[in-house]
């Protein structure tokens, strides 16, 4: 919260705000500003010509604002914040059964009290100049290439449309030639079937799948899983990412399709979108809408339950989940460090190329389960390097949640 600037004051003056009233500038404070703010009291008095009080005409008692209760679990939120350890990035943790946001962290963070200080504005000004952009909520307003995390909807689409079979094997020698383009990769895996390719995140395999599907089919399944659209989370400034459509470009080449199939090129997604996608995978098609508000003024927040379903053949769900489990269970899987005692974890790593001269982005999106609880989550490290760094961050998070009894 902070003192309203001129632009905001023009918008809210008609609602009874005065220039000295604090207003919500971001997050829940902005989304529910009209609910949280108190109504000031006052007295109406009659005065004579000398300004002296003659009589009291009426009294209006001040009214407190309403309490807003969040779904956020303080222990899980703190664990996510500590796991990021000040690095640029985001963590989102959802209950896949209903969409409750149990943790939503954007890092680096800022102290909101600095914006409420009227005598010293230097700290607030420093945030605006900080090159790490702490004021951007990366979880909902940051859009980034998802890298190999995008292989999840590509896999579902390719299997559902019978563009390949799980037993189909392709050679993954560490490079891929397409026309006059030569793609190179850091690992050579040799012949791979689907489960092995998912476990190793073999790009060559998914080039074959993506080229067989084509860009329009890839886009259709990405949209089917909620990418390229806002999730509707009850926070301001959510962005919708980007799922490219071939018709939007003057020219589209096979290389663009290959890049799209591994979550590169024009594809952009937000961490909260990826977390919701993992909830849909765990639910085998049932969509949930993420939300952070449990109740307002003691009344459960009104929410319409999503009726969306992703309808795929049962064997398609089983096959892709098997591949995502291989990411963790295979000794050579890209997230084998998440094979933790007492936990069933599956998911997908992603290393996404960033602008020239900058380190790659690192992702891990997954589901962690015990007999008593399920969590869908994503860890994103902006310019965090190899995807193993995101998987190790996820390991820190899950081990803390086990220790705290949250899993």
XYZ file of C-alpha atoms in Angstrom:
407
model
C 0.000 0.000 0.000
C 1.039 3.580 -0.452
C -0.217 7.094 -0.947
C -2.188 7.347 -4.180
C -0.432 8.996 -7.091
C -2.350 11.498 -9.215
C -3.437 8.903 -11.788
C -4.844 6.560 -9.163
C -6.426 9.377 -7.202
C -8.393 10.452 -10.270
C -9.752 6.909 -10.544
C -10.720 6.435 -6.905
C -11.651 9.938 -5.713
C -15.301 9.331 -6.619
C -15.304 6.342 -4.255
C -14.567 8.531 -1.247
C -10.763 8.436 -1.197
C -8.847 11.491 -0.081
C -5.280 12.391 -1.130
C -3.948 11.129 2.210
C -5.611 7.699 2.097
C -3.358 4.695 1.416
C -4.375 2.518 -1.531
C -3.370 -0.978 -2.566
C -0.631 -0.979 -5.200
C -0.200 -4.696 -5.891
C -1.236 -8.186 -4.880
C -4.196 -8.827 -2.617
C -3.966 -5.252 -1.316
C -4.821 -3.952 -4.779
C -7.245 -6.713 -5.776
C -9.354 -6.239 -2.621
C -8.619 -2.596 -1.853
C -12.294 -1.638 -1.611
C -12.926 -4.498 0.842
C -9.857 -4.044 3.035
C -10.050 -0.276 3.503
C -11.929 1.119 6.441
C -14.720 3.702 6.195
C -13.831 6.797 8.212
C -16.236 8.117 10.795
C -17.248 11.730 11.370
C -19.451 14.273 13.096
C -21.818 16.736 11.496
C -22.060 19.942 13.551
C -23.852 23.260 13.285
C -21.736 26.374 13.849
C -22.600 30.045 14.189
C -21.153 32.920 12.190
C -18.059 32.979 14.408
C -17.337 29.313 13.740
C -18.404 28.207 17.189
C -20.210 24.921 17.632
C -23.888 25.339 18.318
C -25.083 21.766 18.312
C -24.212 18.272 17.215
C -26.393 17.152 14.308
C -25.217 13.570 13.693
C -22.424 11.080 14.342
C -21.167 8.371 12.001
C -19.068 5.676 13.589
C -16.009 4.478 11.660
C -16.228 1.015 10.100
C -13.351 -1.412 9.967
C -12.404 -3.014 6.701
C -13.184 -6.672 6.154
C -10.673 -9.442 6.778
C -9.429 -11.340 3.746
C -8.213 -14.870 4.526
C -5.810 -16.489 2.080
C -5.284 -20.080 1.010
C -1.516 -19.655 1.412
C 0.085 -22.037 3.882
C 2.661 -20.065 5.845
C 4.988 -23.045 6.294
C 4.963 -23.955 2.596
C 5.334 -20.302 1.586
C 8.349 -19.861 3.860
C 9.928 -23.092 2.604
C 9.507 -21.954 -1.013
C 10.998 -18.558 -0.226
C 13.980 -20.134 1.519
C 14.522 -22.625 -1.307
C 14.881 -19.771 -3.814
C 17.409 -18.138 -1.483
C 17.174 -14.702 -3.074
C 17.741 -15.904 -6.645
C 15.574 -14.505 -9.404
C 12.663 -16.807 -10.022
C 9.365 -18.101 -8.738
C 7.768 -21.040 -6.945
C 4.076 -21.932 -7.120
C 2.507 -24.769 -5.124
C -1.115 -25.814 -5.715
C -3.527 -28.309 -4.250
C -4.462 -30.121 -7.478
C -7.798 -31.240 -6.078
C -9.255 -27.734 -5.850
C -6.742 -25.136 -7.120
C -5.873 -23.631 -3.733
C -2.574 -21.770 -3.955
C -0.532 -22.992 -0.996
C 2.555 -20.977 -1.897
C 3.295 -18.296 -4.444
C 6.737 -16.740 -4.252
C 8.434 -14.290 -6.562
C 12.105 -13.583 -5.924
C 13.855 -11.306 -5.235
C 11.210 -9.945 -2.914
C 10.728 -6.488 -1.432
C 9.521 -5.111 1.872
C 6.065 -3.586 1.257
C 6.480 -1.431 4.375
C 9.034 0.627 2.454
C 6.230 1.979 0.277
C 4.135 3.011 3.270
C 6.922 5.226 4.702
C 6.004 8.810 3.926
C 9.132 10.431 5.333
C 11.732 8.315 3.523
C 11.033 7.295 -0.070
C 14.616 6.296 -0.853
C 14.055 2.560 -0.351
C 10.993 2.532 -2.564
C 12.898 4.445 -5.239
C 15.740 1.920 -5.040
C 13.356 -0.923 -5.927
C 12.328 0.909 -9.084
C 15.965 1.155 -10.183
C 16.962 -2.394 -9.192
C 18.058 -4.371 -12.282
C 16.685 -7.564 -10.698
C 13.172 -6.046 -10.935
C 11.854 -7.145 -7.509
C 8.506 -5.404 -8.116
C 7.555 -7.807 -10.918
C 5.544 -10.774 -9.676
C 7.324 -13.391 -11.751
C 4.833 -16.084 -10.757
C 1.908 -14.451 -12.593
C 3.348 -11.526 -14.576
C 6.605 -13.038 -15.829
C 6.451 -14.927 -19.132
C 9.385 -17.056 -20.204
C 10.191 -19.831 -22.694
C 9.300 -23.086 -20.895
C 11.915 -25.239 -22.597
C 11.463 -28.974 -22.213
C 8.554 -28.591 -19.775
C 6.587 -27.958 -22.987
C 7.242 -31.554 -24.057
C 4.362 -32.530 -21.758
C 1.496 -31.205 -23.935
C 3.447 -32.213 -27.064
C 3.604 -35.797 -25.768
C -0.093 -35.906 -24.937
C -1.006 -34.528 -28.353
C 1.296 -36.818 -30.301
C 0.058 -39.944 -28.528
C -3.623 -38.966 -28.636
C -3.429 -38.198 -32.367
C -1.387 -41.390 -32.975
C 1.498 -39.481 -34.502
C 3.853 -41.880 -32.725
C 3.713 -44.907 -30.444
C 5.447 -45.235 -27.072
C 7.567 -48.062 -28.491
C 8.759 -45.990 -31.456
C 12.493 -45.392 -31.200
C 14.505 -42.601 -32.769
C 18.232 -42.053 -32.825
C 19.363 -39.219 -30.560
C 23.035 -38.716 -31.423
C 23.427 -35.234 -29.986
C 22.531 -33.395 -33.173
C 19.661 -33.009 -35.614
C 19.851 -31.878 -39.240
C 16.791 -30.205 -40.698
C 17.207 -28.684 -44.142
C 20.206 -26.403 -43.891
C 19.935 -26.108 -40.110
C 22.156 -28.119 -37.807
C 20.942 -28.397 -34.187
C 23.453 -29.582 -31.595
C 22.794 -30.807 -28.052
C 25.060 -31.501 -25.075
C 24.291 -35.244 -24.818
C 24.197 -38.179 -27.219
C 21.764 -40.868 -26.048
C 21.591 -43.134 -29.100
C 18.362 -45.009 -29.811
C 15.569 -43.964 -27.466
C 11.958 -45.002 -27.028
C 9.426 -42.573 -25.543
C 10.024 -43.382 -21.862
C 13.790 -43.116 -22.237
C 13.501 -39.915 -24.278
C 11.292 -38.304 -21.650
C 13.585 -39.408 -18.829
C 16.651 -38.041 -20.628
C 14.790 -35.083 -22.199
C 16.217 -36.050 -25.596
C 15.414 -33.139 -27.898
C 15.918 -35.114 -31.110
C 13.067 -37.467 -30.162
C 10.640 -34.596 -29.670
C 11.761 -32.980 -32.912
C 10.480 -36.102 -34.665
C 7.221 -35.950 -32.703
C 6.706 -32.219 -33.228
C 7.417 -32.361 -36.957
C 4.903 -35.198 -37.309
C 2.287 -33.143 -35.444
C 2.863 -29.766 -37.075
C 2.595 -26.355 -35.400
C -1.210 -26.105 -35.407
C -1.677 -29.418 -33.631
C 1.046 -28.545 -31.106
C -0.660 -25.209 -30.443
C -4.053 -26.888 -30.045
C -2.790 -29.211 -27.321
C -0.835 -26.459 -25.583
C -4.027 -24.388 -25.424
C -5.967 -27.466 -24.315
C -3.701 -27.658 -21.246
C -4.228 -23.990 -20.386
C -1.114 -22.419 -21.867
C -1.462 -19.201 -23.824
C -4.323 -17.965 -21.612
C -4.665 -16.374 -18.195
C -5.443 -18.809 -15.412
C -7.850 -16.315 -13.807
C -5.974 -16.304 -10.507
C -7.351 -13.568 -8.246
C -4.273 -11.351 -8.446
C -3.729 -8.292 -10.644
C -1.498 -8.021 -13.709
C -1.560 -11.681 -14.765
C -0.249 -12.153 -18.305
C -1.255 -14.910 -20.706
C 2.041 -16.010 -22.233
C 2.182 -16.932 -25.904
C 1.401 -20.005 -27.953
C 2.368 -19.110 -31.525
C -0.030 -19.841 -34.369
C 1.393 -20.453 -37.806
C -1.134 -18.111 -39.408
C 0.179 -15.181 -37.367
C 3.535 -15.222 -39.157
C 4.376 -14.216 -42.711
C 6.784 -17.143 -42.899
C 6.977 -20.308 -40.849
C 9.725 -22.873 -41.332
C 10.191 -26.472 -40.254
C 12.881 -25.211 -37.885
C 10.247 -23.086 -36.142
C 8.134 -26.205 -35.608
C 11.139 -28.090 -34.249
C 11.928 -25.275 -31.817
C 8.271 -25.042 -30.779
C 8.158 -28.772 -29.991
C 10.773 -28.320 -27.252
C 9.331 -25.099 -25.817
C 11.698 -22.687 -27.537
C 11.255 -20.108 -30.264
C 8.142 -18.020 -29.727
C 6.583 -20.072 -26.895
C 6.153 -18.210 -23.583
C 4.524 -19.356 -20.337
C 4.127 -18.188 -16.746
C 5.001 -20.266 -13.677
C 1.374 -20.292 -12.493
C 0.273 -21.666 -15.893
C 2.804 -24.486 -15.655
C 1.731 -25.315 -12.092
C -1.907 -25.510 -13.229
C -0.876 -27.719 -16.139
C 0.689 -30.168 -13.677
C -2.545 -30.178 -11.665
C -4.446 -31.095 -14.856
C -1.980 -33.922 -15.518
C -2.424 -35.286 -11.985
C -6.211 -35.010 -12.323
C -6.081 -36.740 -15.727
C -7.932 -33.943 -17.425
C -9.884 -32.127 -14.739
C -9.083 -28.417 -14.722
C -8.799 -26.417 -11.526
C -8.637 -22.634 -11.370
C -5.884 -21.351 -9.051
C -7.037 -18.965 -6.337
C -5.488 -17.315 -3.290
C -8.571 -15.958 -1.510
C -10.282 -18.301 0.938
C -12.819 -15.897 2.420
C -13.784 -12.234 2.562
C -15.356 -10.838 5.712
C -15.920 -14.317 7.093
C -17.779 -15.482 3.977
C -16.261 -18.041 1.623
C -15.117 -16.331 -1.546
C -17.493 -16.991 -4.433
C -15.892 -19.267 -7.015
C -17.364 -21.142 -9.927
C -15.819 -24.600 -10.208
C -14.273 -25.155 -13.616
C -16.183 -27.536 -15.849
C -13.302 -27.937 -18.294
C -11.952 -31.370 -19.057
C -9.119 -32.590 -21.243
C -10.487 -35.833 -22.666
C -7.761 -38.258 -23.711
C -7.626 -42.030 -23.957
C -6.738 -43.645 -20.594
C -3.586 -45.251 -21.996
C -2.337 -41.808 -23.081
C -2.537 -40.508 -19.515
C -0.754 -43.624 -18.218
C 2.019 -43.471 -20.806
C 2.907 -39.816 -20.305
C 2.790 -40.163 -16.515
C 5.095 -43.173 -16.837
C 7.496 -41.009 -18.833
C 7.351 -38.221 -16.264
C 8.024 -40.735 -13.514
C 11.090 -41.930 -15.468
C 12.485 -38.384 -15.238
C 12.840 -39.024 -11.493
C 13.205 -42.821 -11.230
C 15.802 -43.461 -13.938
C 19.305 -43.245 -12.524
C 20.215 -41.186 -15.581
C 16.959 -39.184 -15.493
C 17.280 -35.415 -15.529
C 15.685 -35.130 -12.050
C 16.899 -38.357 -10.428
C 17.821 -36.373 -7.297
C 14.075 -36.091 -6.590
C 13.701 -39.834 -6.018
C 13.174 -39.202 -2.302
C 12.254 -41.782 0.361
C 8.593 -41.645 1.315
C 7.603 -39.530 -1.678
C 6.290 -40.290 -5.127
C 7.482 -37.519 -7.425
C 7.067 -37.151 -11.166
C 7.593 -34.194 -13.441
C 9.726 -32.563 -16.085
C 12.862 -30.490 -16.153
C 13.373 -27.687 -18.624
C 16.376 -25.683 -19.745
C 15.279 -22.726 -21.856
C 17.616 -20.592 -23.874
C 17.523 -16.889 -23.028
C 18.808 -13.844 -24.888
C 22.304 -13.976 -26.326
C 24.968 -13.620 -23.676
C 22.665 -14.560 -20.800
C 22.410 -17.798 -18.871
C 19.585 -20.222 -19.615
C 16.382 -20.344 -17.584
C 15.904 -23.442 -15.400
C 12.561 -25.166 -14.722
C 11.177 -28.098 -12.833
C 7.449 -28.752 -12.833
C 6.032 -31.710 -10.996
C 3.693 -33.464 -8.625
C 4.678 -34.813 -5.195
C 2.443 -37.364 -3.483
C 2.118 -39.224 -0.223
C -0.860 -41.341 0.924
C -2.313 -38.268 2.623
C -1.508 -35.381 0.308
C -0.772 -34.294 -3.252
C 0.974 -31.115 -4.364
C 1.391 -29.765 -7.896
C 4.263 -27.313 -8.122
C 6.748 -25.486 -10.292
C 10.207 -24.115 -9.580
C 11.536 -21.508 -12.003
C 14.999 -19.922 -11.877
C 15.422 -16.923 -14.164
C 18.840 -17.237 -15.845
C 19.391 -20.084 -13.404
C 21.502 -22.193 -15.759
C 20.977 -25.926 -16.189
C 17.619 -27.462 -15.301
C 19.362 -29.535 -12.632
C 19.558 -26.335 -10.579
C 15.765 -26.083 -10.560
C 15.479 -29.782 -9.676
C 17.893 -29.317 -6.769
C 15.846 -26.331 -5.583
C 12.740 -28.518 -5.772
C 14.582 -31.137 -3.714
C 15.314 -28.566 -0.998
C 11.655 -27.539 -1.015
C 10.248 -31.088 -0.827
C 12.662 -32.198 1.888
C 11.680 -29.184 3.986
C 7.981 -29.932 3.482
C 8.566 -33.545 4.536
C 10.402 -32.408 7.629
C 7.637 -29.911 8.467
C 4.920 -32.567 8.070
C 3.382 -30.910 5.018
C 3.880 -33.979 2.825
